[in-house]
Short mmCIF file of C-alpha atoms and ligand atoms in Angstrom, two decimals:
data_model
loop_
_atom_site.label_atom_id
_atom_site.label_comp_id
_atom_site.label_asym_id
_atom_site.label_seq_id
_atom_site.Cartn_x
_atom_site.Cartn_y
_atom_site.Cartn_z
CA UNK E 1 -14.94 -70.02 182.84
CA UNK E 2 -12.30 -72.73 182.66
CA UNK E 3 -11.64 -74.16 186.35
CA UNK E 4 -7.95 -73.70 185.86
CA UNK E 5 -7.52 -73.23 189.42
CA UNK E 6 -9.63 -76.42 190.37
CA UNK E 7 -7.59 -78.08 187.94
CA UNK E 8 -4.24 -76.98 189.38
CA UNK E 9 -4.51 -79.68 192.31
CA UNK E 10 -7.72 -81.18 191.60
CA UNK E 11 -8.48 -82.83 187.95
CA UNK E 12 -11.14 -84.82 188.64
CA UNK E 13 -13.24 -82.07 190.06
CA UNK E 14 -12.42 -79.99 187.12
CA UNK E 15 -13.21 -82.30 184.52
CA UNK E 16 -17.07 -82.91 185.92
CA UNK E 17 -17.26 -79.20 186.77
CA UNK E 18 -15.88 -78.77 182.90
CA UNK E 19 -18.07 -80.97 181.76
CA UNK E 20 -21.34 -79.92 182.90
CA UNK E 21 -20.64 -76.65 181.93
CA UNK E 22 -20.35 -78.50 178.64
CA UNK E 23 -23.31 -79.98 178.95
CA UNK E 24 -25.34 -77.35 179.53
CA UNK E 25 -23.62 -75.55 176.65
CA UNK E 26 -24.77 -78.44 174.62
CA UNK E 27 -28.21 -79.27 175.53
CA UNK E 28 -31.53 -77.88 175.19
CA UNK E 29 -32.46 -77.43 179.14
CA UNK E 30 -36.26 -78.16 179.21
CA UNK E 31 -36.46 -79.08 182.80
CA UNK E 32 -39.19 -76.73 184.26
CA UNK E 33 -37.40 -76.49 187.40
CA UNK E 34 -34.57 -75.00 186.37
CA UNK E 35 -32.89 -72.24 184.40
CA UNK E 36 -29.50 -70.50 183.77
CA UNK E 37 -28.45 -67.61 185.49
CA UNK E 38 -26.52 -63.96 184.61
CA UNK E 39 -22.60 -64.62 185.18
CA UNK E 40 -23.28 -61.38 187.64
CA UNK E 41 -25.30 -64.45 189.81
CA UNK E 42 -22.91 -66.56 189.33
CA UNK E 43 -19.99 -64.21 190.22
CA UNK E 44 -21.99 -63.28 193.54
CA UNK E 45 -22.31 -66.95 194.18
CA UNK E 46 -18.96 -67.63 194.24
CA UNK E 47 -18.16 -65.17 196.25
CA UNK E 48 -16.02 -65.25 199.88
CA UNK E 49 -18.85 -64.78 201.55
CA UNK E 50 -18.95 -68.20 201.53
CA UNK E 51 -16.35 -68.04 204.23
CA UNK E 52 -18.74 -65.92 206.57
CA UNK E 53 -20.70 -66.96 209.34
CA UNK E 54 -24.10 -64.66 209.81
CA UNK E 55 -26.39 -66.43 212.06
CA UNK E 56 -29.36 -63.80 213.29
CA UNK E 57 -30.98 -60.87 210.91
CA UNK E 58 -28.99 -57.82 209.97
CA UNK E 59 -28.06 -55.78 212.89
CA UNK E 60 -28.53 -58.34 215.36
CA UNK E 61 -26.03 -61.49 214.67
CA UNK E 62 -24.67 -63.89 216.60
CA UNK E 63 -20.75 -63.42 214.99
CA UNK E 64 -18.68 -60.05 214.66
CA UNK E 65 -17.62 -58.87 211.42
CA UNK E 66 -20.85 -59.04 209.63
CA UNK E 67 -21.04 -55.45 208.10
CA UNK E 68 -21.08 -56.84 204.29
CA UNK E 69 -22.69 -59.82 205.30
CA UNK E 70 -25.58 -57.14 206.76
CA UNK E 71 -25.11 -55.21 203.47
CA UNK E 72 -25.89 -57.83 200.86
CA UNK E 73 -28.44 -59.55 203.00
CA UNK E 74 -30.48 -55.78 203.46
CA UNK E 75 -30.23 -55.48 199.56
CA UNK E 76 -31.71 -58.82 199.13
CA UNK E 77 -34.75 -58.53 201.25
CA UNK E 78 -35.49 -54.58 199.84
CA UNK E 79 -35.47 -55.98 196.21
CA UNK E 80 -37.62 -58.67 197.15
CA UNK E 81 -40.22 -56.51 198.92
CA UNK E 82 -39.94 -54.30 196.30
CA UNK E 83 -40.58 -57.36 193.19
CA UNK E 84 -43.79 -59.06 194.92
CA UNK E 85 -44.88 -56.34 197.82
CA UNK E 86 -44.82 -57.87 200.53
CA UNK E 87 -44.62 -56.52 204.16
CA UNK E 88 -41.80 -58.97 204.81
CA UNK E 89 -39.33 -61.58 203.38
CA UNK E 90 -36.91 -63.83 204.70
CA UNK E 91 -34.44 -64.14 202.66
CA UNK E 92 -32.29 -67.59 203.93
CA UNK E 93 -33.96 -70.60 203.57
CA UNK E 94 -31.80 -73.03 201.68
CA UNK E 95 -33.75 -73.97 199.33
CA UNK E 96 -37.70 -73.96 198.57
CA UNK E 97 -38.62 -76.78 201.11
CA UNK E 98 -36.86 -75.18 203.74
CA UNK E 99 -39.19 -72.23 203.18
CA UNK E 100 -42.01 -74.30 203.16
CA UNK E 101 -40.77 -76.18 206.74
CA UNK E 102 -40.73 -72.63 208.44
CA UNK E 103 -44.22 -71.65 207.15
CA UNK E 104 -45.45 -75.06 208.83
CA UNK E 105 -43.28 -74.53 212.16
CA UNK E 106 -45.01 -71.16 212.53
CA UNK E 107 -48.31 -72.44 212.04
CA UNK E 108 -48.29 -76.20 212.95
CA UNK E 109 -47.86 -78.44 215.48
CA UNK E 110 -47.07 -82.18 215.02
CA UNK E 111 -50.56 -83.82 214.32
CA UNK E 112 -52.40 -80.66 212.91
CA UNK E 113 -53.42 -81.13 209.46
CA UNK E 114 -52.55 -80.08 206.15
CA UNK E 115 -54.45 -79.89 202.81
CA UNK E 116 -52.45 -80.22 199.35
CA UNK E 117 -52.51 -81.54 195.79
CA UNK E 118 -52.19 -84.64 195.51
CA UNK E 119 -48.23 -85.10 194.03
CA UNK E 120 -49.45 -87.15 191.19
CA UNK E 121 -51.38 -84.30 190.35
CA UNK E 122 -48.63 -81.95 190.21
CA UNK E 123 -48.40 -81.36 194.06
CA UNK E 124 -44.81 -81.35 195.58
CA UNK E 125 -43.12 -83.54 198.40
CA UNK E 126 -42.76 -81.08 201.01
CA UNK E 127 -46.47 -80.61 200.85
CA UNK E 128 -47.27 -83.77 202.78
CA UNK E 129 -45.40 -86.88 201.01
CA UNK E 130 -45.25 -89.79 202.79
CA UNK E 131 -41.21 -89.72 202.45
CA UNK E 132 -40.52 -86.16 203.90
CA UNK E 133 -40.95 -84.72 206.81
CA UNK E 134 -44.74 -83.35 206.06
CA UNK E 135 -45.46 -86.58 205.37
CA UNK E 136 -44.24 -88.02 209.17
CA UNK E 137 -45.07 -85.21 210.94
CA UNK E 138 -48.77 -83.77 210.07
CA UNK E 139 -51.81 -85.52 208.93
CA UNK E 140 -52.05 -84.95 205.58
CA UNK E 141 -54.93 -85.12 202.89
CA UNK E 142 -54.84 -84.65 199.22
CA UNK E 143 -57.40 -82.24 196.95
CA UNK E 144 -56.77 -83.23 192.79
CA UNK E 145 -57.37 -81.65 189.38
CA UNK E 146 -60.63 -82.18 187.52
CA UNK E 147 -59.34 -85.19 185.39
CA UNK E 148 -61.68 -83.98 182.50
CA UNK E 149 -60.51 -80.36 182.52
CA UNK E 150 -57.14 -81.03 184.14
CA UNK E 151 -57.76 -77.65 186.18
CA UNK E 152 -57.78 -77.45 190.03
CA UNK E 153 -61.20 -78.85 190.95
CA UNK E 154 -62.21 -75.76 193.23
CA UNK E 155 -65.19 -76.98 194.52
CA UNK E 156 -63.95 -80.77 195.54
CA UNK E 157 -61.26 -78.85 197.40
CA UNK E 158 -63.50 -76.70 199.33
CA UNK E 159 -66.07 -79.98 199.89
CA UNK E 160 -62.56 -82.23 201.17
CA UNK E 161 -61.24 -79.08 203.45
CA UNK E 162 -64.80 -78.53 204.83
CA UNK E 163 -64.69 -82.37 205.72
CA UNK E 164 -61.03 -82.83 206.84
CA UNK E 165 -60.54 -78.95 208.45
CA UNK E 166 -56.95 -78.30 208.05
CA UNK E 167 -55.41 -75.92 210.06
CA UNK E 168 -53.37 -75.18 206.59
CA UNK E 169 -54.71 -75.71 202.86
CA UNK E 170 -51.05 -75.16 200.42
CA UNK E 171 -51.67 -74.13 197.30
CA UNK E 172 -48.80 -73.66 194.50
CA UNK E 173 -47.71 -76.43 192.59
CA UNK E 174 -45.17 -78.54 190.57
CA UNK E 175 -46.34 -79.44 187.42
CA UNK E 176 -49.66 -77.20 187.36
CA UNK E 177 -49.65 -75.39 183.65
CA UNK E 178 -52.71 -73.23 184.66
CA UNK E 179 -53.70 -69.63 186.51
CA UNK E 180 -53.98 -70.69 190.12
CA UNK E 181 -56.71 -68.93 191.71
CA UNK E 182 -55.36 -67.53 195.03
CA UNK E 183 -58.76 -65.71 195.99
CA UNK E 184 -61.16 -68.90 195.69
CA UNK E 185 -58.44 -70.74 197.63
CA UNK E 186 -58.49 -68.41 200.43
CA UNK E 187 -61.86 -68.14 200.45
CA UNK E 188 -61.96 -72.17 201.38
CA UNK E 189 -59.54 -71.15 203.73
CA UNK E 190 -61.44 -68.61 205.31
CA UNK E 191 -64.37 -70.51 205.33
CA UNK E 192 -63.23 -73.66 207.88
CA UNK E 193 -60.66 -71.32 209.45
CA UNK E 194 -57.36 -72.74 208.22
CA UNK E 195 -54.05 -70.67 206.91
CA UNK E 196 -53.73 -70.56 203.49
CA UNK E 197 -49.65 -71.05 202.24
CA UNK E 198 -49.48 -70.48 198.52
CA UNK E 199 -46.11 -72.12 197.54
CA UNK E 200 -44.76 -70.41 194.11
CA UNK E 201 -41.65 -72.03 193.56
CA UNK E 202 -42.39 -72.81 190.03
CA UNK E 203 -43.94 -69.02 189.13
CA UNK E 204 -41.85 -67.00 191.64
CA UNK E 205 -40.33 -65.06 188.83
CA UNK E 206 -43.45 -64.83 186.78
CA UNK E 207 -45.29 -63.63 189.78
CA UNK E 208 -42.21 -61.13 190.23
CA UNK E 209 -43.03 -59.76 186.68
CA UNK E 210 -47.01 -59.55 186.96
CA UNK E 211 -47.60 -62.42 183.82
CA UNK E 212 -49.19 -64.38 186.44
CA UNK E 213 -51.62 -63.26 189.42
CA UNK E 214 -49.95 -62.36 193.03
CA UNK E 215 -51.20 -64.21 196.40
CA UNK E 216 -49.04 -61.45 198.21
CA UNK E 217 -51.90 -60.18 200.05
CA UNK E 218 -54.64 -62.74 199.47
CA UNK E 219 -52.62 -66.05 201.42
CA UNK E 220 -51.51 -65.39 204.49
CA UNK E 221 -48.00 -66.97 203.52
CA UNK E 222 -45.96 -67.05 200.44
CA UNK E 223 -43.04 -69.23 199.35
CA UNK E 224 -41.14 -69.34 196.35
CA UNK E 225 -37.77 -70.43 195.03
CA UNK E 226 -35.06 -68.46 193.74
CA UNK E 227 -33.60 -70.18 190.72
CA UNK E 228 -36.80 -71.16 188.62
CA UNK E 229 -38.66 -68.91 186.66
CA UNK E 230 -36.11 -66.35 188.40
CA UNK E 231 -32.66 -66.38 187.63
CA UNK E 232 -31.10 -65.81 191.28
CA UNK E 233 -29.72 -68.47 192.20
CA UNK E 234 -30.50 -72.06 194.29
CA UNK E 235 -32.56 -70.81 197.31
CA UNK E 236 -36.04 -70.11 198.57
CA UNK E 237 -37.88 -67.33 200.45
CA UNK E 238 -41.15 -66.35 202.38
CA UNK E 239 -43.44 -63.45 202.60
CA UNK E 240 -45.60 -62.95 205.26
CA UNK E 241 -47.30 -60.05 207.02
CA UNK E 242 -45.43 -57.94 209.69
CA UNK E 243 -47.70 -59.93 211.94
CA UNK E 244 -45.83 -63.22 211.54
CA UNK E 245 -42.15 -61.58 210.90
CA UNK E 246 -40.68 -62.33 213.74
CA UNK E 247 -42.08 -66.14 214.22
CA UNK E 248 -41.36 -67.04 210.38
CA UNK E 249 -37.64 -65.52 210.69
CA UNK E 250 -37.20 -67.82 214.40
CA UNK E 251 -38.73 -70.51 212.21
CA UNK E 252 -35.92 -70.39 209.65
CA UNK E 253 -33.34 -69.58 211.97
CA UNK E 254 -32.64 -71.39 214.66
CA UNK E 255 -35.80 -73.05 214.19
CA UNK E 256 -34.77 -75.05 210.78
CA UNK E 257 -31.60 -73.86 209.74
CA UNK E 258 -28.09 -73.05 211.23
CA UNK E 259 -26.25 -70.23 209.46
CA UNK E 260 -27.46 -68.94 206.20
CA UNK E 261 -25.49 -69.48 203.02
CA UNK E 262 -24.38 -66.08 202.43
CA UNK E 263 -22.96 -66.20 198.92
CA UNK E 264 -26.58 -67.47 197.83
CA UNK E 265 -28.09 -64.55 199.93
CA UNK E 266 -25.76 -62.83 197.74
CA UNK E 267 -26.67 -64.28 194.30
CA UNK E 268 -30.33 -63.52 195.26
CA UNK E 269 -29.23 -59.70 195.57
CA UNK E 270 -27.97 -59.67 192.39
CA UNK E 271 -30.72 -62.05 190.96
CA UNK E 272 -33.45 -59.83 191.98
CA UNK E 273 -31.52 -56.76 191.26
CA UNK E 274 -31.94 -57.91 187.56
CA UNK E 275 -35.39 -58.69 188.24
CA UNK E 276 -36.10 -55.70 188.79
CA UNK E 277 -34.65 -54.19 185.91
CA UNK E 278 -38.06 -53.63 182.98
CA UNK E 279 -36.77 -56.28 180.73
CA UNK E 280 -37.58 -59.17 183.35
CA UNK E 281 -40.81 -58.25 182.38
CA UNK E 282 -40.08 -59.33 178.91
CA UNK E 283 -38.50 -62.04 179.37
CA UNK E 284 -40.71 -63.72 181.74
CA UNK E 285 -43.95 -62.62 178.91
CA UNK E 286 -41.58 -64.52 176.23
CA UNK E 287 -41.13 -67.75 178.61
CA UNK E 288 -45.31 -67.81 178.76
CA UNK E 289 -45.01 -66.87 174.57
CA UNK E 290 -42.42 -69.87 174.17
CA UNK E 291 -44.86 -72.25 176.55
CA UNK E 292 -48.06 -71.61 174.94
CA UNK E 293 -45.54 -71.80 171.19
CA UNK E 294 -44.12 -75.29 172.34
CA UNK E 295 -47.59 -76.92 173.21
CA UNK E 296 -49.71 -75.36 170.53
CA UNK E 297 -47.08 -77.17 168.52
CA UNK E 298 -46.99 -80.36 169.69
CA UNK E 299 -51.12 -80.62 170.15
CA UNK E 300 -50.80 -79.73 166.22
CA UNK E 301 -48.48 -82.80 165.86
CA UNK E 302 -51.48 -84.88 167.91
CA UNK E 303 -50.04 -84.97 171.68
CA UNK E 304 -52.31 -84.24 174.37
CA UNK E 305 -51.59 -81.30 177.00
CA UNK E 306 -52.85 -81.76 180.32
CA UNK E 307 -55.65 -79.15 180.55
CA UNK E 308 -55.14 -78.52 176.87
CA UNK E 309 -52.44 -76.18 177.12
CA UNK E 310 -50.85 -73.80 179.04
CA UNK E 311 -51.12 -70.47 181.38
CA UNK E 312 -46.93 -70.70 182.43
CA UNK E 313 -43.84 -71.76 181.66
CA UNK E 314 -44.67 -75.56 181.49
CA UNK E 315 -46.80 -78.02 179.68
CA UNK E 316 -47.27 -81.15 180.57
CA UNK E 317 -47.57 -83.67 177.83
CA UNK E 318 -50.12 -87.01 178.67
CA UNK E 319 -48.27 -89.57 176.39
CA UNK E 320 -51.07 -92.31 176.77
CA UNK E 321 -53.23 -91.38 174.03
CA UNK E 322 -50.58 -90.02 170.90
CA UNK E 323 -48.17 -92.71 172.44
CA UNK E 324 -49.33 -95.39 174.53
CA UNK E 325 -46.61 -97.73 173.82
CA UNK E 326 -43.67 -95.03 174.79
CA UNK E 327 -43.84 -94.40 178.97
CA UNK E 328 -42.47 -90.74 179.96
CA UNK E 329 -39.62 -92.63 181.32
CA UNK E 330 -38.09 -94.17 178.03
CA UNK E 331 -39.48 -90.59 176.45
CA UNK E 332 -37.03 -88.62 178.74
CA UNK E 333 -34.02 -91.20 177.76
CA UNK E 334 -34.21 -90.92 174.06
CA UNK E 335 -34.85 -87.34 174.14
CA UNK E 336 -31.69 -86.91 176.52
CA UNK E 337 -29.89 -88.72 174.25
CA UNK E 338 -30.52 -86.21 171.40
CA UNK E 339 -29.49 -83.70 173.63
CA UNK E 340 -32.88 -82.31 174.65
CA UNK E 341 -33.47 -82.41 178.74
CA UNK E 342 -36.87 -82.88 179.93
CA UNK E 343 -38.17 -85.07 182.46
CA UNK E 344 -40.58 -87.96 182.88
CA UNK E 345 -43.71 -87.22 184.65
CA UNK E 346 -47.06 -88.69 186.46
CA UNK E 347 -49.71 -87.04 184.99
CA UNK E 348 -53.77 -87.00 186.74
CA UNK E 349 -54.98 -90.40 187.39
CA UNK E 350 -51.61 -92.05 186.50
CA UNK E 351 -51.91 -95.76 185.29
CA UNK E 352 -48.16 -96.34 185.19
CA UNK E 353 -45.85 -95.38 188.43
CA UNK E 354 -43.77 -92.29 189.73
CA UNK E 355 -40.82 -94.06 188.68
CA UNK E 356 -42.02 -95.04 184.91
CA UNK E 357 -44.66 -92.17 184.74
CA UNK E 358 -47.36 -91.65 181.32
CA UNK E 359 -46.14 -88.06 180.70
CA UNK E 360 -43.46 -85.40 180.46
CA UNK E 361 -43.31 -81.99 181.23
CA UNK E 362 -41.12 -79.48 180.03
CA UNK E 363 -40.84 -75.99 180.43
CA UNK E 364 -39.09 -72.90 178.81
CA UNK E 365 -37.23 -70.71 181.79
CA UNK E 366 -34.08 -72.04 180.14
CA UNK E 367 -34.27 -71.83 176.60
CA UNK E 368 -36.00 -68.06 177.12
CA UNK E 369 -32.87 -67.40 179.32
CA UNK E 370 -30.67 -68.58 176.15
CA UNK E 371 -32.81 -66.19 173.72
CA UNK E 372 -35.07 -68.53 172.40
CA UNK E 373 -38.33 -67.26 171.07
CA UNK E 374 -41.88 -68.47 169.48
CA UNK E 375 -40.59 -70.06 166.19
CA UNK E 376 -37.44 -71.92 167.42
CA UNK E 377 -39.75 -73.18 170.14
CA UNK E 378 -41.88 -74.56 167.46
CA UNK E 379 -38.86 -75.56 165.84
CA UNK E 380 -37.98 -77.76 169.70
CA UNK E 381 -41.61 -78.94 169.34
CA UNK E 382 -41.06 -80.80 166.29
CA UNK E 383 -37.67 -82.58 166.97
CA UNK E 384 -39.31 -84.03 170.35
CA UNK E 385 -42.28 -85.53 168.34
CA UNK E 386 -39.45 -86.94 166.00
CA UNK E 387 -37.60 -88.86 168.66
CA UNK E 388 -41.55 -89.99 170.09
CA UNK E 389 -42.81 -90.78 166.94
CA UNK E 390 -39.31 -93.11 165.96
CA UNK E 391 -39.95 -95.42 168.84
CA UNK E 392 -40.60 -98.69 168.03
CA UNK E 393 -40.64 -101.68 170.58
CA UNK E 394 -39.45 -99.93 173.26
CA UNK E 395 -36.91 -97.95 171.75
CA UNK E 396 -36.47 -95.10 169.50
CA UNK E 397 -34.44 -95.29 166.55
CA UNK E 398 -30.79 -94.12 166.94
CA UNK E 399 -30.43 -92.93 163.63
CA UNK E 400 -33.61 -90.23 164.12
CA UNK E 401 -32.53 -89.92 168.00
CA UNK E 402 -28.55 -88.67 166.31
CA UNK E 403 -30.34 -86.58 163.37
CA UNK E 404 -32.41 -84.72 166.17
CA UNK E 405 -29.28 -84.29 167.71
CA UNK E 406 -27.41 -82.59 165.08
CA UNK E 407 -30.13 -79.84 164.85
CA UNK E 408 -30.16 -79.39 168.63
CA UNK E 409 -26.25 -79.16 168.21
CA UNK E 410 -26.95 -76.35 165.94
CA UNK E 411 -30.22 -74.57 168.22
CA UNK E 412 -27.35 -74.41 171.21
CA UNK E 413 -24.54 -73.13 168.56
CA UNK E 414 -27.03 -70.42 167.40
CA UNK E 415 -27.39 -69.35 171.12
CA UNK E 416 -24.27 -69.55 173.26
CA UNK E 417 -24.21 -69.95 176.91
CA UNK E 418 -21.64 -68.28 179.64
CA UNK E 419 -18.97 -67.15 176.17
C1 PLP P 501 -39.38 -76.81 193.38
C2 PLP P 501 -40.43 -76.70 194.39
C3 PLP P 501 -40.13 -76.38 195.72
C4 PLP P 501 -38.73 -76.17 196.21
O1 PLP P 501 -37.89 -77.20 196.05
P1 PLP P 501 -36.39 -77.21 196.60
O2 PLP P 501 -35.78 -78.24 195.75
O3 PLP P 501 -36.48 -77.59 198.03
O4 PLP P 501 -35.80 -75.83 196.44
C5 PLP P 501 -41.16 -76.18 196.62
N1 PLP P 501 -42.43 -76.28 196.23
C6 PLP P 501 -42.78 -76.58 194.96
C7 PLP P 501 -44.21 -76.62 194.60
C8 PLP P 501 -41.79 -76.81 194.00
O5 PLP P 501 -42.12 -77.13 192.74
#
């Protein structure tokens, strides 16, 4: 991996492409979100396929020569139905939202309502934010955590959808560390007659590997995304029923999409091939081992978990009380600057803003994928309360901030990436 052929006619390219591979090389990726794939992924993502056009389904496309096109798509969607059972998957939505928009063009027209978590309690745009489409196009209202237990209040959100009656309640989350429990969703949903979409584009892969409880087969939709907790590649999907097959795949195409990316259809082949392989299974166990390592750590050191710890791949880390003078903001600065990637987050009943949030919440997809395990996590757990605990006024000391460094040098030495 060297970009010798970008370079050829194109340095600048090459030199960011270069150096992000660098920086990932370098860096401690803590961002929940994301992860690193196989080179088999990224092989299959950089495949010509790119080059091919394959608007429709397999067997019945709008272009000729889509034999392999059919062939990689077919493998995609049997893998899938065969990692989270469900009757049927679509397989080309872009990315996670643009699974989401073809579960609500199925269901919704513009002015029906939708029920969500609120996004400062760990809800997600495309659930209803003012500033995307949801947002402008349905009436949206927001259910929250307990801010005591930091769990999904259950019985508010039944009380709110029994008031507002949605004709869709989304479930699935952002920056939720806990169990979600599908059934007593549904059951709300049941109860004032709305759909129930249960979005899993944080857990997809846990899901996949049974570490976390299905809603294939209790919500009447699924969604997930393809390059979070499993390692396939940017993309989303959706599961539904035979009963909505043919209106979710008109939904994604033509109904929200042109022609699908083919070389991602083709990462998520090979993505979920792996997945299917028995070690996922242990490797989506160790990034739930390395969570539950990383937080018990740090609530030893004094921080505060939302919902005191964690069910997934994530905590999320309420600075106000161990460190009410650093905002998650500056946290995620100084701890980027010691090489460790994490992000800045609102966490239940935020006092600060979106933009300069309280918390931080960081998960372990990424360092799992790079072989990390329970003690080094402890060991990650530590250097972040080094760079928290050296702020002072505002800043964090750049000597501690380049000693944490060194030893994150030396975690991302011990565990190469894409040799
Ligand atoms: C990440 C995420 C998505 C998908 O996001 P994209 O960036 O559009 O792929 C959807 N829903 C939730 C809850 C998410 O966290």
């Amino acid at each position: 991996m060297n970009y010798d052929r970008v370079r050829s006619i194109d340095p600048d390219a090459a030199d960011a492409l270069a150096g992000e591979l660098s920086r990932q090389r370098s860096t401690l990726s803590m961002i929940a979100s994301e992860n690193h794939v196989s080179e088999a992924v990224l092989e299959a993502q950089s495949s010509v396929l790119t080059n091919k056009y394959a608007e429709g389904y397999p067997g019945a496309r709008y272009y000729a020569g889509c034999e392999y096109a059919d062939e990689i798509e077919t493998l995609a969607i049997e893998r899938a139905k065969a990692l989270w059972g469900a009757d049927h998957v679509n397989v080309q939505p872009h990315s996670g939202t643009q699974a989401n928009q073809a579960v609500y063009f199925t269901i919704l027209e513009p002015g029906d309502k939708i029920l969500s978590l609120d996004l400062d309690h760990g809800g997600h745009l495309s659930h209803g934010h003012t500033a995307n489409f949801t947002g402008q196009l349905y009436e949206v209202a927001g259910y929250q955590v307990d801010p005591e237990t930091g769990y999904i209040d259950y019985e508010a959100l039944d009380e709110r959808a029994r008031e507002f009656e949605p004709d869709v309640i989304v479930s699935g989350y952002s920056a939720y560390p806990r169990t979600v429990e599908w059934e007593r969703i549904q059951e709300t949903a049941d109860a004032v007659g709305a759909y129930h979409l249960a979005d899993i584009a944080h857990i997809t892969g846990l899901v996949a590997a049974g570490v976390h409880p299905s809603p294939v087969g209790v919500a009447d939709f699924v969604t997930g995304s393809t390059h979070k907790t499993i390692r396939a590649g940017r993309g989303g999907i959706v599961m539904c029923d035979e009963e909505f097959a043919d209106d979710i795949d008109r939904s994604v195409f033509p109904g929200g999409q042109g022609g699908p990316l083919m070389h991602n259809v083709a990462g998520k082949a090979v993505g979920f091939g792996e997945a299917l392989d028995p070690a996922f299974e242990g490797y989506a166990a160790q990034v739930v081992a390395n969570a539950r390592a990383l937080g018990d750590r740090l609530t030893e050191h004094g921080l505060s978990l939302v919902s005191g710890g964690t069910d997934t791949h994530l905590v999320l880390v309420d600075l106000r009380e161990s460190h009410p003078d650093v905002s998650g903001g500056d946290a995620e600065d100084a701890l980027h600057e010691a090489g460790i990637v994490l992000n800045g987050n609102t966490v239940p009943d935020e006092t600060r803003s979106p933009f300069d949030p309280s918390g931080i919440r960081a998960g372990t997809p990424g360092l799992t994928a790079r072989g990390f395990e329970e003690s080094e996590m402890e060991t990650v757990a530590d250097l972040i309360v080094r760079v928290l605990d050296a702020f002072e006024d505002g800043e964090a000391d750049p000597e501690v901030v380049s000693a944490v460094g060194d030893e994150v040098d030396a975690l991302c030495t011990d565990h190469p990436l894409y040799e």
